[in-house]
CSV table of C-alpha atoms in Angstrom, one decimal:
chain,number,residue,atom,x,y,z
U,1,MET,CA,-8.3,-21.2,23.8
U,2,THR,CA,-10.3,-17.8,23.0
U,3,GLU,CA,-8.0,-15.9,25.2
U,4,ASP,CA,-5.4,-17.8,23.7
U,5,ARG,CA,-6.5,-17.2,20.3
U,6,ASN,CA,-6.8,-12.8,21.1
U,7,HIS,CA,-3.2,-13.0,22.6
U,8,PRO,CA,-2.1,-9.6,21.5
U,9,LEU,CA,0.6,-11.3,18.9
U,10,ARG,CA,-0.8,-13.1,18.0
U,11,LEU,CA,-4.0,-9.9,16.9
U,12,ALA,CA,-0.7,-8.3,15.1
U,13,ILE,CA,0.0,-11.6,13.2
U,14,GLY,CA,-3.4,-12.0,11.6
U,15,GLY,CA,-2.9,-8.0,10.9
U,16,LEU,CA,0.1,-8.6,9.2
U,17,ILE,CA,-1.2,-11.7,7.0
U,18,ALA,CA,-4.7,-9.7,6.3
U,19,LEU,CA,-2.0,-6.4,4.2
U,20,ALA,CA,0.3,-8.5,3.2
U,21,ALA,CA,-2.9,-11.1,1.2
U,22,ALA,CA,-5.1,-7.4,0.1
U,23,MET,CA,-1.6,-5.0,-0.7
U,24,GLY,CA,1.4,-7.0,-0.4
U,25,VAL,CA,0.1,-9.0,-3.0
U,26,GLY,CA,-4.3,-7.8,-3.8
U,27,ARG,CA,-2.2,-4.7,-5.1
U,28,PHE,CA,1.3,-4.3,-5.7
U,29,VAL,CA,1.8,-7.6,-7.2
U,30,TYR,CA,0.8,-6.1,-10.3
U,31,THR,CA,4.0,-4.5,-10.5
U,32,PRO,CA,6.0,-7.9,-11.3
U,33,ILE,CA,3.7,-8.7,-13.6
U,34,LEU,CA,3.1,-5.7,-15.2
U,35,PRO,CA,6.3,-6.5,-17.7
U,36,VAL,CA,5.0,-9.8,-18.6
U,37,MET,CA,1.9,-8.4,-19.8
U,38,VAL,CA,3.2,-6.0,-21.5
U,39,SER,CA,5.5,-8.6,-23.4
U,40,ALA,CA,2.8,-10.8,-24.3
U,41,LEU,CA,-0.3,-9.1,-24.9
U,42,GLY,CA,1.9,-5.8,-26.4
U,43,LEU,CA,-0.3,-3.1,-24.0
U,44,SER,CA,1.9,1.1,-24.4
U,45,LYS,CA,2.4,2.0,-20.8
U,46,SER,CA,-0.5,4.6,-20.8
U,47,ALA,CA,-2.7,1.7,-20.8
U,48,ALA,CA,-1.0,-0.2,-18.2
U,49,GLY,CA,-0.8,2.7,-16.3
U,50,LEU,CA,-4.8,3.1,-16.7
U,51,VAL,CA,-4.8,0.4,-15.5
U,52,ALA,CA,-3.3,1.1,-13.0
U,53,SER,CA,-4.8,4.2,-12.0
U,54,SER,CA,-7.8,2.9,-12.0
U,55,ASN,CA,-6.8,0.6,-8.8
U,56,TYR,CA,-6.4,3.3,-7.1
U,57,ALA,CA,-9.6,4.8,-8.2
U,58,GLY,CA,-11.0,2.0,-6.8
U,59,TYR,CA,-9.0,2.6,-3.4
U,60,LEU,CA,-10.4,6.0,-3.4
U,61,LEU,CA,-13.6,4.7,-3.2
U,62,GLY,CA,-13.5,2.4,-1.3
U,63,ALA,CA,-11.3,4.5,1.3
U,64,LEU,CA,-14.1,6.6,0.7
U,65,LEU,CA,-17.4,4.5,1.6
U,66,ALA,CA,-15.7,3.6,5.0
U,67,ALA,CA,-15.5,6.9,5.9
U,68,THR,CA,-19.1,7.0,5.5
U,69,PRO,CA,-21.8,6.2,7.8
U,70,ILE,CA,-23.0,3.8,5.4
U,71,ILE,CA,-20.8,0.8,6.0
U,72,LYS,CA,-22.2,-0.8,9.2
U,73,GLY,CA,-21.3,-3.8,11.2
U,74,SER,CA,-18.4,-4.9,12.2
U,75,ARG,CA,-15.3,-4.2,10.8
U,76,ARG,CA,-13.9,-8.1,10.7
U,77,GLY,CA,-16.7,-8.7,8.3
U,78,TRP,CA,-15.9,-5.9,6.0
U,79,PHE,CA,-11.8,-6.9,5.7
U,80,LEU,CA,-12.5,-10.4,5.6
U,81,GLY,CA,-15.1,-10.0,3.0
U,82,GLY,CA,-12.3,-7.8,1.4
U,83,LEU,CA,-9.6,-10.6,1.4
U,84,ALA,CA,-12.2,-12.4,-0.8
U,85,LEU,CA,-13.2,-10.0,-2.6
U,86,SER,CA,-9.1,-9.6,-3.5
U,87,ALA,CA,-8.4,-13.0,-4.2
U,88,VAL,CA,-11.6,-13.1,-6.3
U,89,THR,CA,-10.3,-9.6,-8.7
U,90,THR,CA,-7.6,-11.1,-9.0
U,91,GLY,CA,-7.8,-14.7,-10.0
U,92,LEU,CA,-10.2,-13.3,-12.7
U,93,MET,CA,-7.6,-11.1,-14.1
U,94,GLY,CA,-5.7,-14.2,-16.0
U,95,VAL,CA,-9.1,-15.0,-17.9
U,96,THR,CA,-9.9,-11.7,-19.5
U,97,GLU,CA,-7.8,-9.7,-22.3
U,98,SER,CA,-9.6,-7.1,-22.4
U,99,LEU,CA,-8.8,-4.1,-21.4
U,100,ALA,CA,-11.9,-2.7,-20.1
U,101,ALA,CA,-12.2,-5.9,-17.8
U,102,PHE,CA,-9.2,-4.9,-16.5
U,103,LEU,CA,-9.8,-1.7,-15.5
U,104,ILE,CA,-13.1,-3.2,-13.9
U,105,LEU,CA,-11.5,-5.7,-12.4
U,106,ARG,CA,-8.5,-3.5,-11.2
U,107,PHE,CA,-11.2,-1.2,-9.8
U,108,VAL,CA,-13.2,-3.3,-7.9
U,109,GLY,CA,-10.2,-4.6,-5.8
U,110,GLY,CA,-9.2,-1.7,-5.5
U,111,VAL,CA,-12.2,-1.5,-3.5
U,112,ALA,CA,-11.1,-4.3,-1.7
U,113,SER,CA,-8.2,-3.2,-0.1
U,114,ALA,CA,-8.5,-0.2,1.0
U,115,PHE,CA,-11.4,-2.0,2.7
U,116,VAL,CA,-8.7,-4.3,4.4
U,117,LEU,CA,-6.4,-1.0,4.9
U,118,VAL,CA,-9.0,0.5,7.0
U,119,TYR,CA,-10.8,-1.7,9.0
U,120,SER,CA,-8.5,-4.2,9.7
U,121,SER,CA,-5.9,-1.7,11.1
U,122,ALA,CA,-8.8,0.6,12.9
U,123,LEU,CA,-9.9,-3.3,14.5
U,124,VAL,CA,-5.6,-4.7,15.3
U,125,LEU,CA,-4.7,-1.4,16.6
U,126,ASP,CA,-7.5,-1.1,18.7
U,127,ARG,CA,-7.9,-4.5,19.9
U,128,LEU,CA,-3.1,-3.7,20.4
U,129,ALA,CA,-3.7,-0.3,22.4
U,130,ARG,CA,-6.6,-1.7,25.2
U,131,ALA,CA,-4.9,-4.7,25.3
U,132,GLY,CA,-1.9,-2.5,25.7
U,133,ARG,CA,1.2,-3.3,22.9
U,134,ALA,CA,0.5,-0.8,20.7
U,135,GLY,CA,4.2,-1.3,20.0
U,136,LEU,CA,3.0,-4.4,18.2
U,137,ALA,CA,1.4,-1.8,15.2
U,138,SER,CA,4.6,-2.6,13.5
U,139,VAL,CA,3.9,-6.3,13.2
U,140,HIS,CA,1.1,-5.2,11.3
U,141,PHE,CA,2.0,-2.9,9.4
U,142,ALA,CA,5.2,-4.8,8.3
U,143,GLY,CA,2.8,-7.1,6.2
U,144,VAL,CA,2.7,-4.7,3.3
U,145,GLY,CA,6.8,-5.5,2.7
U,146,LEU,CA,6.7,-8.7,2.7
U,147,GLY,CA,3.9,-9.5,1.1
U,148,ILE,CA,5.5,-7.3,-1.6
U,149,ALA,CA,8.4,-9.8,-1.1
U,150,GLY,CA,7.0,-12.9,-0.9
U,151,SER,CA,5.0,-12.1,-4.2
U,152,ALA,CA,7.9,-10.9,-5.5
U,153,ALA,CA,9.6,-14.0,-5.5
U,154,LEU,CA,7.2,-16.1,-6.5
U,155,MET,CA,6.9,-14.5,-9.1
U,156,ALA,CA,10.2,-14.2,-9.9
U,157,LEU,CA,10.5,-18.2,-9.3
U,158,MET,CA,7.2,-18.4,-11.6
U,159,VAL,CA,8.8,-16.8,-15.0
U,160,VAL,CA,12.2,-17.9,-14.3
U,161,GLY,CA,9.9,-22.4,-14.5
U,162,GLY,CA,8.3,-20.9,-17.8
U,163,ALA,CA,4.8,-19.0,-16.2
U,164,ASP,CA,2.9,-17.2,-18.8
U,165,TRP,CA,1.1,-13.6,-17.4
U,166,GLN,CA,-2.5,-15.8,-16.3
U,167,ALA,CA,-0.4,-18.1,-13.9
U,168,LEU,CA,0.9,-15.5,-12.6
U,169,TRP,CA,-2.1,-13.2,-11.4
U,170,TRP,CA,-4.2,-17.0,-10.3
U,171,ALA,CA,-0.9,-18.3,-8.5
U,172,SER,CA,-1.7,-14.6,-6.2
U,173,ALA,CA,-4.9,-14.9,-6.0
U,174,ALA,CA,-4.2,-18.7,-4.0
U,175,VAL,CA,-1.4,-17.3,-1.9
U,176,THR,CA,-4.9,-15.0,-1.0
U,177,ALA,CA,-6.8,-17.1,-0.4
U,178,VAL,CA,-4.5,-19.1,1.6
U,179,ALA,CA,-3.9,-15.7,3.6
U,180,LEU,CA,-8.4,-15.6,4.3
U,181,VAL,CA,-8.1,-18.7,6.0
U,182,ALA,CA,-5.9,-17.7,7.6
U,183,VAL,CA,-6.1,-14.8,9.0
U,184,ALA,CA,-10.2,-15.8,10.0
U,185,PHE,CA,-8.5,-18.0,12.3
U,186,LEU,CA,-6.3,-15.4,13.7
U,187,ILE,CA,-8.3,-12.8,13.9
U,188,PRO,CA,-11.7,-14.2,15.6
U,189,GLU,CA,-14.9,-12.0,16.1
U,190,ARG,CA,-14.7,-11.1,20.1
U,191,LYS,CA,-18.1,-11.2,21.9
U,192,THR,CA,-17.7,-8.1,24.3
U,193,ALA,CA,-20.2,-5.2,25.1
U,194,PRO,CA,-20.3,-2.4,23.1
U,195,SER,CA,-17.8,0.0,22.9
U,196,ALA,CA,-19.3,3.9,23.5
U,197,PRO,CA,-20.2,4.8,20.3
U,198,VAL,CA,-17.7,6.8,18.1
U,199,ARG,CA,-17.8,10.0,17.4
U,200,ARG,CA,-18.0,11.9,13.6
U,201,ASP,CA,-17.9,15.0,14.6
U,202,GLY,CA,-15.1,15.6,11.5
U,203,GLY,CA,-13.2,18.2,14.3
U,204,CYS,CA,-10.3,18.7,12.0
U,205,ASN,CA,-8.0,20.9,13.6
U,206,PRO,CA,-5.5,23.2,10.4
U,207,GLY,CA,-2.7,20.3,11.4
U,208,LEU,CA,-4.6,17.7,10.3
U,209,SER,CA,-5.9,19.3,7.5
U,210,ILE,CA,-2.3,19.9,6.6
U,211,LEU,CA,-1.2,15.9,6.9
U,212,ILE,CA,-4.0,14.5,4.8
U,213,ALA,CA,-3.2,17.2,1.9
U,214,ALA,CA,0.7,16.2,2.4
U,215,TYR,CA,-0.3,12.2,2.1
U,216,GLY,CA,-1.9,12.9,-1.3
U,217,LEU,CA,1.5,14.8,-1.7
U,218,TYR,CA,2.5,11.3,-1.0
U,219,GLY,CA,0.4,9.0,-2.9
U,220,PHE,CA,1.6,10.7,-6.1
U,221,GLY,CA,5.4,11.1,-5.6
U,222,TYR,CA,5.9,7.0,-4.1
U,223,VAL,CA,3.3,5.8,-6.9
U,224,ILE,CA,5.1,6.2,-10.5
U,225,THR,CA,7.8,4.3,-9.2
U,226,ALA,CA,5.3,1.4,-6.9
U,227,THR,CA,4.3,1.4,-9.7
U,228,PHE,CA,6.7,1.0,-12.8
U,229,LEU,CA,9.5,0.1,-11.6
U,230,VAL,CA,10.3,-3.1,-13.0
U,231,ALA,CA,9.4,-1.6,-16.2
U,232,ILE,CA,12.3,0.7,-15.7
U,233,VAL,CA,14.6,-2.0,-15.2
U,234,ARG,CA,13.9,-4.5,-18.2
U,235,ASP,CA,14.1,-1.4,-20.3
U,236,ALA,CA,17.6,0.0,-19.6
U,237,PRO,CA,20.0,-2.1,-20.4
U,238,ASP,CA,22.7,-1.8,-17.8
U,239,ILE,CA,20.7,-2.7,-14.6
U,240,ALA,CA,17.7,-5.4,-16.8
U,241,PRO,CA,19.4,-8.0,-15.0
U,242,LEU,CA,18.2,-6.9,-11.8
U,243,GLU,CA,14.7,-7.8,-13.1
U,244,PRO,CA,13.9,-10.5,-11.3
U,245,ALA,CA,15.0,-9.0,-7.8
U,246,ILE,CA,14.1,-5.7,-8.0
U,247,TRP,CA,11.2,-5.9,-6.7
U,248,LEU,CA,12.1,-8.4,-3.9
U,249,VAL,CA,14.5,-6.2,-2.6
U,250,VAL,CA,11.7,-3.6,-2.7
U,251,GLY,CA,9.4,-5.8,-0.4
U,252,LEU,CA,12.8,-7.0,2.3
U,253,ALA,CA,13.8,-3.5,2.3
U,254,ALA,CA,9.9,-2.3,3.5
U,255,ALA,CA,9.3,-5.4,5.5
U,256,PRO,CA,11.4,-3.9,9.0
U,257,SER,CA,11.1,-0.6,8.1
U,258,ILE,CA,8.2,0.3,9.7
U,259,ALA,CA,9.8,-1.1,12.8
U,260,ILE,CA,13.0,1.4,11.8
U,261,TRP,CA,10.7,4.5,11.1
U,262,SER,CA,8.9,4.2,14.9
U,263,MET,CA,12.1,4.2,16.4
U,264,VAL,CA,13.3,7.6,14.5
U,265,ALA,CA,10.1,8.8,15.4
U,266,ARG,CA,9.9,8.2,19.2
U,267,ARG,CA,13.6,10.7,19.3
U,268,ILE,CA,12.4,13.0,16.9
U,269,GLY,CA,8.2,13.2,16.2
U,270,ASP,CA,6.5,12.0,14.0
U,271,LEU,CA,6.2,14.7,11.6
U,272,ALA,CA,9.5,15.7,11.8
U,273,ALA,CA,10.2,11.9,10.9
U,274,PHE,CA,7.5,12.0,8.3
U,275,ALA,CA,9.8,14.5,6.7
U,276,ALA,CA,12.7,12.9,6.5
U,277,ALA,CA,11.3,10.0,5.1
U,278,CYS,CA,9.7,11.6,2.0
U,279,LEU,CA,13.5,13.6,1.3
U,280,ILE,CA,15.1,10.1,1.1
U,281,GLU,CA,12.3,8.5,-1.1
U,282,ALA,CA,11.7,12.1,-3.3
U,283,LEU,CA,16.1,11.5,-3.7
U,284,ALA,CA,15.2,7.7,-4.4
U,285,VAL,CA,13.0,7.7,-6.9
U,286,ILE,CA,14.6,10.6,-8.6
U,287,VAL,CA,17.9,8.6,-8.3
U,288,SER,CA,15.8,5.5,-9.9
U,289,VAL,CA,15.2,7.4,-13.0
U,290,THR,CA,19.3,9.2,-13.7
U,291,VAL,CA,22.2,7.0,-12.3
U,292,LEU,CA,20.7,3.0,-14.0
U,293,THR,CA,23.5,1.5,-12.8
U,294,PRO,CA,23.0,-1.6,-11.0
U,295,PRO,CA,24.7,-0.5,-7.1
U,296,ALA,CA,22.9,2.6,-7.7
U,297,ILE,CA,19.5,1.0,-8.7
U,298,LEU,CA,20.0,-0.9,-6.2
U,299,ILE,CA,20.2,1.4,-3.6
U,300,ALA,CA,16.8,3.3,-4.9
U,301,ALA,CA,15.6,0.2,-4.6
U,302,ILE,CA,16.2,-0.1,-0.6
U,303,LEU,CA,15.4,3.2,0.0
U,304,PHE,CA,12.5,3.7,-2.3
U,305,GLY,CA,11.7,0.2,0.2
U,306,GLY,CA,13.0,1.5,3.2
U,307,THR,CA,10.1,4.1,3.8
U,308,PHE,CA,7.3,4.4,0.9
U,309,MET,CA,5.5,1.6,4.0
U,310,GLY,CA,7.6,4.4,7.1
U,311,ILE,CA,5.2,7.5,5.7
U,312,VAL,CA,2.3,5.2,5.6
U,313,ALA,CA,2.4,4.0,9.4
U,314,LEU,CA,4.3,7.5,10.5
U,315,GLY,CA,1.7,9.4,8.3
U,316,ILE,CA,-1.6,7.2,10.6
U,317,SER,CA,0.3,7.6,13.5
U,318,ALA,CA,0.3,11.4,13.1
U,319,GLY,CA,-3.0,11.5,11.8
U,320,ARG,CA,-4.2,9.0,15.2
U,321,ARG,CA,-3.0,12.4,17.3
U,322,LEU,CA,-3.8,15.4,15.4
U,323,SER,CA,-7.6,13.7,15.2
U,324,SER,CA,-10.9,14.6,16.9
U,325,GLY,CA,-12.5,11.9,15.7
U,326,ASP,CA,-12.7,7.9,15.8
U,327,ALA,CA,-10.0,6.3,14.0
U,328,GLU,CA,-11.9,4.8,10.9
U,329,ARG,CA,-13.0,7.9,9.9
U,330,MET,CA,-9.6,9.5,10.6
U,331,LEU,CA,-7.8,6.3,8.4
U,332,ALA,CA,-10.1,6.7,6.3
U,333,LEU,CA,-9.9,10.7,5.0
U,334,MET,CA,-6.1,10.0,5.2
U,335,THR,CA,-7.1,6.8,2.6
U,336,ALA,CA,-8.9,8.1,0.3
U,337,SER,CA,-6.6,11.4,0.3
U,338,PHE,CA,-3.7,9.1,-0.7
U,339,GLY,CA,-5.7,7.4,-3.3
U,340,LEU,CA,-6.5,10.7,-5.2
U,341,GLY,CA,-2.8,11.1,-5.9
U,342,GLN,CA,-1.9,7.4,-6.9
U,343,ILE,CA,-5.2,7.9,-9.4
U,344,VAL,CA,-3.8,10.4,-11.4
U,345,GLY,CA,0.1,9.6,-11.2
U,346,PRO,CA,0.4,6.1,-13.0
U,347,ALA,CA,-1.6,7.6,-15.8
U,348,PHE,CA,0.2,10.9,-15.7
U,349,ALA,CA,3.2,8.6,-16.5
U,350,GLY,CA,2.6,6.2,-19.1
U,351,THR,CA,1.4,9.1,-20.7
U,352,LEU,CA,4.7,11.3,-20.4
U,353,PHE,CA,6.4,7.5,-21.1
U,354,ASP,CA,4.7,7.6,-24.3
U,355,ALA,CA,4.8,10.9,-26.2
U,356,THR,CA,8.8,11.4,-24.9
U,357,GLY,CA,9.9,7.5,-24.1
U,358,SER,CA,11.3,8.1,-20.6
U,359,PHE,CA,10.0,7.9,-17.5
U,360,LEU,CA,12.4,11.0,-16.1
U,361,ILE,CA,9.3,14.0,-16.7
U,362,PRO,CA,6.9,12.0,-14.0
U,363,SER,CA,9.4,11.0,-11.7
U,364,ALA,CA,10.7,14.4,-11.4
U,365,ALA,CA,7.2,16.1,-10.7
U,366,ALA,CA,7.2,13.1,-7.9
U,367,SER,CA,10.4,13.6,-6.9
U,368,ALA,CA,9.3,17.1,-6.2
U,369,ALA,CA,5.9,16.1,-4.8
U,370,LEU,CA,7.5,14.2,-2.2
U,371,VAL,CA,9.8,17.2,-0.7
U,372,VAL,CA,6.8,19.2,-0.7
U,373,ALA,CA,4.8,17.1,1.6
U,374,GLY,CA,8.1,16.9,4.5
U,375,ALA,CA,8.5,20.2,4.3
U,376,MET,CA,4.0,20.5,4.8
U,377,ALA,CA,4.2,17.9,7.3
U,378,TYR,CA,7.7,19.7,9.1
U,379,ALA,CA,5.3,23.4,8.9
U,380,ILE,CA,2.5,21.3,10.7
U,381,LYS,CA,5.0,21.0,13.9
U,382,LYS,CA,4.9,25.1,14.5
U,383,LEU,CA,0.7,25.6,14.8
């Protein structure tokens, strides 16, 4: 039985569920819940952006902690603990109306999601590589898209059924708790001889340094749309009927995107694929605020969903190839850079919206950041 439970496909599915819960639900469910909260509580866009930035600040702290030798113990223990903490903080969002409490809860939830991403990815990718099934990494990372799609569908059904914003948070927490049980079963502790100590030599060649910076720009470039897309749709009369479906479209497009971009990377290389995906996403971001028609917003959602997790996987793949250190440290440094970009984006966008009544300027800045990130990644090929 133990041998079967360590089967690579079951391991990848366990990773998929972990990311679906901690990232697709724990982090991104805020997007479809946000418009309901704004209507019920009268939150300004700047306050809503601040709550999102608080989550990303926690994500940054979690990544930085994961990059240090302070965190000891098993990878499995830390990411299961992160999942449990994600469930708790998500549920508690529904028992308060205090902005200060929202900031604290989303901050702690961000720490939890970073731990799940870093430690589950390091564990799953390492075990898959040892089993000769590294290609199943696309199954693991598909969890984010499936989590977004599943939570978007659940939120839409509950809103249609008359659920309030508190119930949306409680349902999300329940989903995460169920996922925790499934992941604990699918990814058992493996008792093996201790492996050789990982290197923490900090070796960081110029290419990796540029990639980490580009990843931070990507974090800023994607997060404004990721946070406010549903709100953008709700506020535009011509496309408002698409509100229940738009985040679901993003998730459905994201689910197969990693497998697709992995195939592209095998043909043109991970850095060139990273650059191409950034350019496509830059187009999606600017279209989402300039061409407010149903066909255009649906295409933008598909292009956005079809690239944002692909870029994450391509960046991690390139980082593993360029790094001379251990997997956790590389993942943590890239996640920290990504998190720093994410902290700035929502607060920047929310403040400008309150000043101008539009997401055009912040989205244009985000689109430009994605173009620069793509150019930086492509430049690494020349080093």
